[in-house]
XYZ file of C-alpha atoms in Angstrom:
424
model
C 76.155 71.526 -25.384
C 78.543 74.240 -24.261
C 81.643 73.180 -22.331
C 83.643 75.955 -20.676
C 87.204 75.552 -19.421
C 88.284 77.715 -16.469
C 92.040 78.186 -15.899
C 92.752 74.972 -17.832
C 95.938 72.968 -17.658
C 96.156 71.207 -20.980
C 98.469 68.333 -21.792
C 98.167 65.756 -24.564
C 100.466 63.028 -25.875
C 99.204 63.118 -29.448
C 99.092 66.145 -31.723
C 96.048 64.791 -33.567
C 92.395 64.422 -32.632
C 92.237 66.465 -29.443
C 88.496 66.931 -29.921
C 85.820 64.734 -31.470
C 82.484 66.380 -32.239
C 80.758 63.016 -32.604
C 78.151 63.407 -35.301
C 75.559 60.801 -34.283
C 72.650 61.751 -36.526
C 70.131 60.647 -33.903
C 70.930 62.307 -30.582
C 73.555 64.921 -31.464
C 73.670 67.276 -34.408
C 77.107 68.539 -35.404
C 78.563 68.358 -31.920
C 78.806 70.919 -29.162
C 81.344 73.623 -28.493
C 84.427 73.944 -26.320
C 85.301 77.443 -25.074
C 87.575 79.214 -22.628
C 86.061 81.169 -19.742
C 85.925 84.982 -19.914
C 88.965 85.238 -17.637
C 90.978 82.976 -19.966
C 89.592 84.256 -23.279
C 92.573 86.459 -24.276
C 94.670 83.262 -24.453
C 98.040 84.887 -25.255
C 99.965 81.646 -24.637
C 97.830 79.394 -26.790
C 96.316 77.093 -24.150
C 94.053 74.474 -25.810
C 93.624 76.734 -28.863
C 96.119 78.796 -30.890
C 97.042 82.167 -29.323
C 94.160 84.617 -29.493
C 91.464 81.989 -30.104
C 88.990 81.094 -27.375
C 86.617 78.466 -28.731
C 85.858 75.806 -31.330
C 82.698 74.369 -32.917
C 81.971 71.736 -35.525
C 82.960 72.670 -39.078
C 79.319 72.343 -40.213
C 78.581 75.898 -39.086
C 80.380 77.627 -41.958
C 78.132 80.697 -41.785
C 80.206 81.822 -38.762
C 83.176 82.339 -41.086
C 81.523 85.418 -42.629
C 81.158 87.359 -39.360
C 83.609 90.226 -38.822
C 84.531 89.928 -42.506
C 86.191 86.601 -41.802
C 88.570 87.993 -39.170
C 87.066 86.279 -36.112
C 86.224 82.667 -37.000
C 88.435 80.530 -39.245
C 88.691 76.934 -40.356
C 91.197 75.174 -38.130
C 93.089 74.123 -41.272
C 94.125 77.759 -41.785
C 96.168 77.845 -38.561
C 97.852 74.452 -38.862
C 97.210 71.115 -37.144
C 93.639 70.994 -38.394
C 93.186 67.459 -37.062
C 93.620 68.638 -33.480
C 90.180 70.227 -33.555
C 88.422 67.682 -35.768
C 88.479 70.106 -38.712
C 86.330 72.476 -36.680
C 85.942 76.240 -36.711
C 88.052 78.309 -34.285
C 86.841 81.712 -33.081
C 88.460 84.702 -31.374
C 85.229 86.054 -29.822
C 82.862 84.400 -27.307
C 81.009 81.424 -28.752
C 77.730 80.736 -27.002
C 74.816 78.409 -27.588
C 71.318 79.371 -28.707
C 68.782 76.625 -27.949
C 65.057 76.434 -28.684
C 63.279 73.623 -26.842
C 60.124 72.300 -28.462
C 56.916 70.570 -27.479
C 54.628 68.287 -29.479
C 57.008 67.731 -32.414
C 59.585 65.084 -33.238
C 62.454 64.650 -35.659
C 60.215 63.479 -38.481
C 58.010 66.585 -38.410
C 60.281 69.328 -37.059
C 62.330 70.366 -40.101
C 64.900 73.069 -39.382
C 64.951 76.714 -38.335
C 66.630 79.494 -40.292
C 68.997 81.931 -38.587
C 70.126 85.132 -40.315
C 73.134 86.946 -38.881
C 73.435 90.725 -38.968
C 76.346 92.817 -37.772
C 76.012 96.527 -37.070
C 72.685 96.439 -38.933
C 74.006 94.733 -42.074
C 73.105 91.233 -43.253
C 76.145 88.954 -43.117
C 75.200 85.298 -43.530
C 72.545 82.620 -43.080
C 72.713 79.382 -41.134
C 70.500 76.529 -40.008
C 69.355 75.398 -36.578
C 69.114 71.618 -36.739
C 66.732 69.509 -34.649
C 68.177 67.212 -31.983
C 66.532 64.280 -30.248
C 66.076 64.436 -26.483
C 68.400 62.951 -23.882
C 65.264 61.812 -22.035
C 62.981 58.956 -23.088
C 59.853 61.037 -22.480
C 60.917 63.783 -24.900
C 62.116 66.474 -22.509
C 64.958 68.733 -23.677
C 64.184 68.233 -27.356
C 64.643 70.966 -29.923
C 67.050 73.110 -31.954
C 70.572 74.334 -31.261
C 73.167 76.523 -32.959
C 76.429 78.240 -31.907
C 76.510 82.031 -32.166
C 78.958 84.812 -31.365
C 77.905 86.860 -28.344
C 78.088 90.654 -28.324
C 75.842 93.669 -28.770
C 77.049 94.175 -32.341
C 75.572 90.831 -33.438
C 71.906 90.368 -34.273
C 70.321 87.017 -35.075
C 66.905 86.668 -36.699
C 65.264 83.276 -36.241
C 62.253 81.854 -38.057
C 61.090 78.861 -40.025
C 62.317 78.895 -43.645
C 58.904 80.186 -44.809
C 59.126 83.092 -42.370
C 56.548 81.734 -39.908
C 57.000 82.256 -36.189
C 58.098 80.125 -33.259
C 55.198 78.683 -31.200
C 54.647 80.712 -28.057
C 55.038 77.733 -25.718
C 58.516 76.787 -26.964
C 61.416 77.764 -24.709
C 64.351 79.877 -25.941
C 67.690 79.706 -24.106
C 70.813 81.800 -24.716
C 74.213 81.094 -23.118
C 74.204 80.282 -19.383
C 73.376 82.220 -16.221
C 76.708 81.110 -14.731
C 78.458 83.586 -17.060
C 76.760 86.560 -15.412
C 76.918 85.109 -11.925
C 80.661 84.578 -12.101
C 81.771 87.213 -14.615
C 79.748 89.643 -16.783
C 76.475 88.606 -18.464
C 76.606 87.781 -22.156
C 74.434 89.936 -24.416
C 73.138 89.587 -27.954
C 70.346 90.942 -30.158
C 67.662 88.358 -30.898
C 64.762 88.844 -33.293
C 62.563 85.742 -33.159
C 59.521 85.499 -35.406
C 56.393 85.195 -33.290
C 58.067 86.610 -30.163
C 58.731 90.000 -28.588
C 62.411 90.107 -27.656
C 64.029 92.956 -25.704
C 66.569 95.254 -27.339
C 69.300 93.083 -25.832
C 68.862 89.518 -24.652
C 71.186 88.659 -21.776
C 72.359 85.394 -20.280
C 70.368 86.339 -17.151
C 67.037 85.746 -18.891
C 64.299 83.748 -17.165
C 65.204 80.101 -16.604
C 62.412 78.897 -14.339
C 61.367 76.405 -16.991
C 64.289 74.206 -15.945
C 63.173 73.283 -12.432
C 59.722 74.686 -11.716
C 58.844 72.471 -8.725
C 60.870 71.055 -5.873
C 59.632 67.489 -6.465
C 60.908 67.678 -10.080
C 57.491 66.750 -11.461
C 57.755 69.738 -13.830
C 61.450 69.307 -14.642
C 61.994 70.766 -18.147
C 58.233 70.922 -18.659
C 57.207 74.530 -17.953
C 56.182 76.074 -21.286
C 56.510 79.593 -22.660
C 59.318 80.745 -20.383
C 62.983 81.527 -21.100
C 64.317 84.318 -23.317
C 61.986 86.486 -25.432
C 59.120 85.753 -23.037
C 57.045 88.014 -20.744
C 59.092 86.893 -17.744
C 61.828 89.219 -16.392
C 65.552 88.556 -16.230
C 66.934 86.938 -13.120
C 69.283 88.996 -10.923
C 72.917 87.862 -10.970
C 74.214 85.866 -8.030
C 77.754 86.724 -6.949
C 79.370 83.282 -7.009
C 82.465 84.459 -5.130
C 80.288 85.562 -2.192
C 78.439 82.248 -1.872
C 79.409 79.480 0.557
C 80.854 76.290 -0.941
C 78.217 74.377 -2.849
C 77.127 71.151 -1.171
C 74.739 68.513 -2.386
C 71.394 68.288 -0.587
C 71.744 65.240 1.628
C 68.984 63.184 3.225
C 70.794 60.370 5.074
C 67.592 59.286 6.771
C 66.145 58.202 3.403
C 68.848 55.615 2.666
C 68.888 52.234 4.358
C 72.680 52.175 4.281
C 75.618 54.473 4.998
C 77.024 56.100 1.878
C 80.692 55.723 2.774
C 82.141 57.581 -0.207
C 79.204 59.667 -1.323
C 75.889 61.022 -0.064
C 72.219 60.023 0.100
C 70.277 61.760 -2.660
C 67.044 63.322 -1.409
C 65.134 62.605 -4.624
C 66.099 58.991 -5.363
C 66.793 57.852 -1.775
C 69.942 56.138 -3.017
C 73.660 56.745 -2.617
C 75.329 59.031 -5.136
C 79.012 58.168 -5.233
C 82.030 60.407 -5.522
C 83.985 60.079 -8.746
C 86.011 56.862 -8.632
C 83.677 54.947 -6.311
C 80.740 52.617 -6.958
C 78.444 50.154 -5.242
C 75.175 50.387 -3.338
C 76.838 52.355 -0.549
C 79.853 53.528 -2.618
C 82.054 50.926 -0.962
C 84.103 49.992 -4.051
C 87.160 52.071 -4.903
C 87.349 51.716 -8.686
C 90.859 53.160 -8.727
C 92.328 50.817 -6.138
C 93.568 48.431 -8.853
C 95.005 51.236 -11.011
C 97.803 52.025 -8.529
C 98.721 55.267 -10.279
C 102.003 56.593 -8.933
C 102.697 60.144 -7.740
C 102.941 61.317 -11.372
C 99.544 60.068 -12.500
C 95.860 60.159 -11.652
C 93.183 57.532 -12.119
C 90.823 58.282 -15.025
C 87.787 57.346 -12.972
C 88.536 60.253 -10.608
C 87.825 62.540 -13.574
C 85.095 60.635 -15.371
C 82.849 59.501 -12.540
C 81.920 56.495 -10.462
C 80.300 54.527 -13.284
C 83.469 54.412 -15.383
C 85.407 51.176 -15.103
C 89.173 51.143 -14.882
C 90.650 49.067 -17.667
C 93.632 49.492 -19.976
C 95.465 52.835 -19.663
C 93.732 53.604 -16.370
C 96.181 56.352 -15.392
C 96.528 59.845 -16.819
C 100.219 60.727 -16.597
C 101.895 64.088 -16.103
C 103.855 65.400 -19.112
C 107.102 63.472 -19.538
C 105.937 60.422 -17.585
C 104.570 57.189 -18.993
C 103.946 53.550 -18.175
C 100.865 51.801 -16.753
C 101.279 53.574 -13.416
C 103.193 56.640 -14.686
C 106.422 55.371 -13.181
C 108.715 55.935 -16.195
C 110.360 59.301 -16.800
C 111.535 59.159 -20.409
C 112.123 62.927 -20.460
C 114.933 62.934 -17.928
C 117.805 64.933 -19.418
C 115.823 66.043 -22.504
C 115.895 69.857 -22.620
C 114.430 70.433 -26.098
C 117.052 73.179 -26.398
C 114.816 75.556 -24.496
C 112.360 75.786 -27.391
C 109.812 73.138 -26.506
C 108.536 70.690 -23.932
C 109.344 67.008 -23.650
C 106.429 64.607 -24.076
C 106.315 60.876 -23.435
C 105.583 58.988 -26.640
C 105.860 55.525 -25.066
C 107.575 53.865 -22.114
C 110.887 54.079 -23.963
C 110.579 57.053 -26.294
C 110.091 60.773 -25.894
C 109.698 63.616 -28.332
C 109.912 67.379 -28.125
C 106.802 69.436 -28.747
C 108.404 72.521 -30.260
C 107.379 76.131 -29.999
C 106.149 77.736 -33.195
C 109.175 78.608 -35.303
C 111.341 75.666 -34.181
C 111.496 72.058 -35.297
C 113.615 68.933 -35.218
C 113.523 66.025 -32.793
C 114.942 68.212 -30.030
C 113.796 71.599 -31.381
C 117.360 72.202 -32.477
C 116.413 73.832 -35.760
C 114.303 76.897 -36.399
C 113.248 79.734 -38.637
C 113.262 82.469 -35.969
C 115.870 85.032 -36.989
C 116.164 83.592 -40.476
C 112.802 84.145 -42.211
C 111.806 87.812 -42.281
C 108.347 87.545 -43.854
C 105.335 88.434 -41.732
C 107.447 90.655 -39.493
C 109.784 87.789 -38.646
C 107.217 85.938 -36.531
C 105.670 82.519 -37.188
C 104.197 81.614 -39.679
C 106.213 84.305 -41.469
C 103.391 85.274 -43.818
C 102.840 81.690 -44.991
C 99.926 79.247 -44.593
C 101.005 76.453 -42.272
C 97.628 74.715 -42.326
C 97.257 73.275 -45.818
C 96.403 69.570 -45.313
C 99.192 67.121 -46.177
C 101.414 69.950 -47.328
C 104.724 71.230 -46.019
C 105.124 75.000 -45.856
C 108.523 76.712 -46.154
C 109.604 80.334 -45.768
C 112.487 82.116 -47.491
C 115.049 84.281 -45.760
C 113.801 87.573 -47.202
C 110.157 86.588 -47.680
C 108.128 84.335 -49.910
C 106.678 80.905 -49.284
C 106.980 77.477 -50.880
C 104.638 74.501 -50.530
C 105.387 70.832 -51.163
C 103.350 67.627 -50.671
C 104.461 65.578 -47.692
C 107.208 63.148 -48.624
C 108.870 65.459 -51.125
C 112.660 65.391 -51.018
C 113.550 69.027 -50.329
C 117.014 70.008 -51.603
C 116.807 73.812 -51.421
C 119.040 74.886 -48.501
C 117.667 78.442 -48.507
C 114.160 77.708 -47.237
C 113.020 76.796 -43.748
C 110.178 74.455 -42.706
C 107.471 76.194 -40.639
C 104.853 73.476 -39.990
C 105.813 73.279 -36.346
C 102.249 73.742 -35.097
C 101.481 70.313 -36.528
C 104.920 68.743 -35.919
C 105.017 68.088 -39.657
C 108.561 69.160 -40.448
C 109.952 65.659 -40.143
C 107.840 64.565 -43.127
C 108.150 67.691 -45.255
């Protein structure tokens, strides 16, 4: 799956394990991907990802590291705080999904597909497209998936390992039509054995295999459509010019009033707004959470089927407590080089900017270490697991296992991206 964040506001209370790619060998294969939208992709301030990076995928896909001579995708361990992104791979160019949906095969007979990456006509690396079980009990939406970098300079050649072609009734999908409808369509070069692909495949390719009939009887069942098929691309739809999207409502089909939702035309039942449940959406799941003005109920984010239990409120930065009523950051300035975060109802800590460290960001290497042009990480590697990295005043780097008693007063700790200086 491909999850895209648009103008995100990102706040976490723990510097570890921001993302979990799962890894269930049955339904999911090496997770999905999390990316920033095209309008956020430059990422100069390091929102969600380090500055300049715009997406992350599971670390299984190591073949991505060879693209652009290793200058675009890197192991998260190389930029510090590798646990934040579940030891995944961070990329500076658009990551998009390439899916191939199958028919008449299952996990025991499918094997894997081979994908060869070329850049500017030259072979770069080889990867694998692994088979994933369907979300649906009847086998719909079953097939192969792999993350790729979008762009006209990239070419991907797909086949079975023996070179044989993809069956003509399988459906190929690249990226998402929303990209072109809201911004500019993604493009890539696809060469699929057994198919005739255009010179450039775009994210506007045919998608009428998804919902081919209004009664949903052919939902995800139309064969031989999608990318690299005889069917033409779909014209972009200007999202900004469209009226607000509303669910199709059929109140006459429900035998009750959907007080906090709407009557679904297909199921003839109430579909509840996030945070509500019940036959007619009469139960406010968040009513017992009582989140204060500095918090929001989790069920408002996660949907009406999610129960409110322990830690029901998501608090604003600096606030904590069951209802987000405690401001432990009051009076904590972090010396202007970080932001105060609530660690518990009684404790706060400063999340320091790169180049500063200490409980209140009172110490730093900015202006002292001159390596790497005087900017963090000063020419050093701040991402070696369980290792403290230090820079010297005129250049040079030193590395020590965590827990080492450092007595050299002429070196400065730089592991601020992982908040590791306190244990250097």
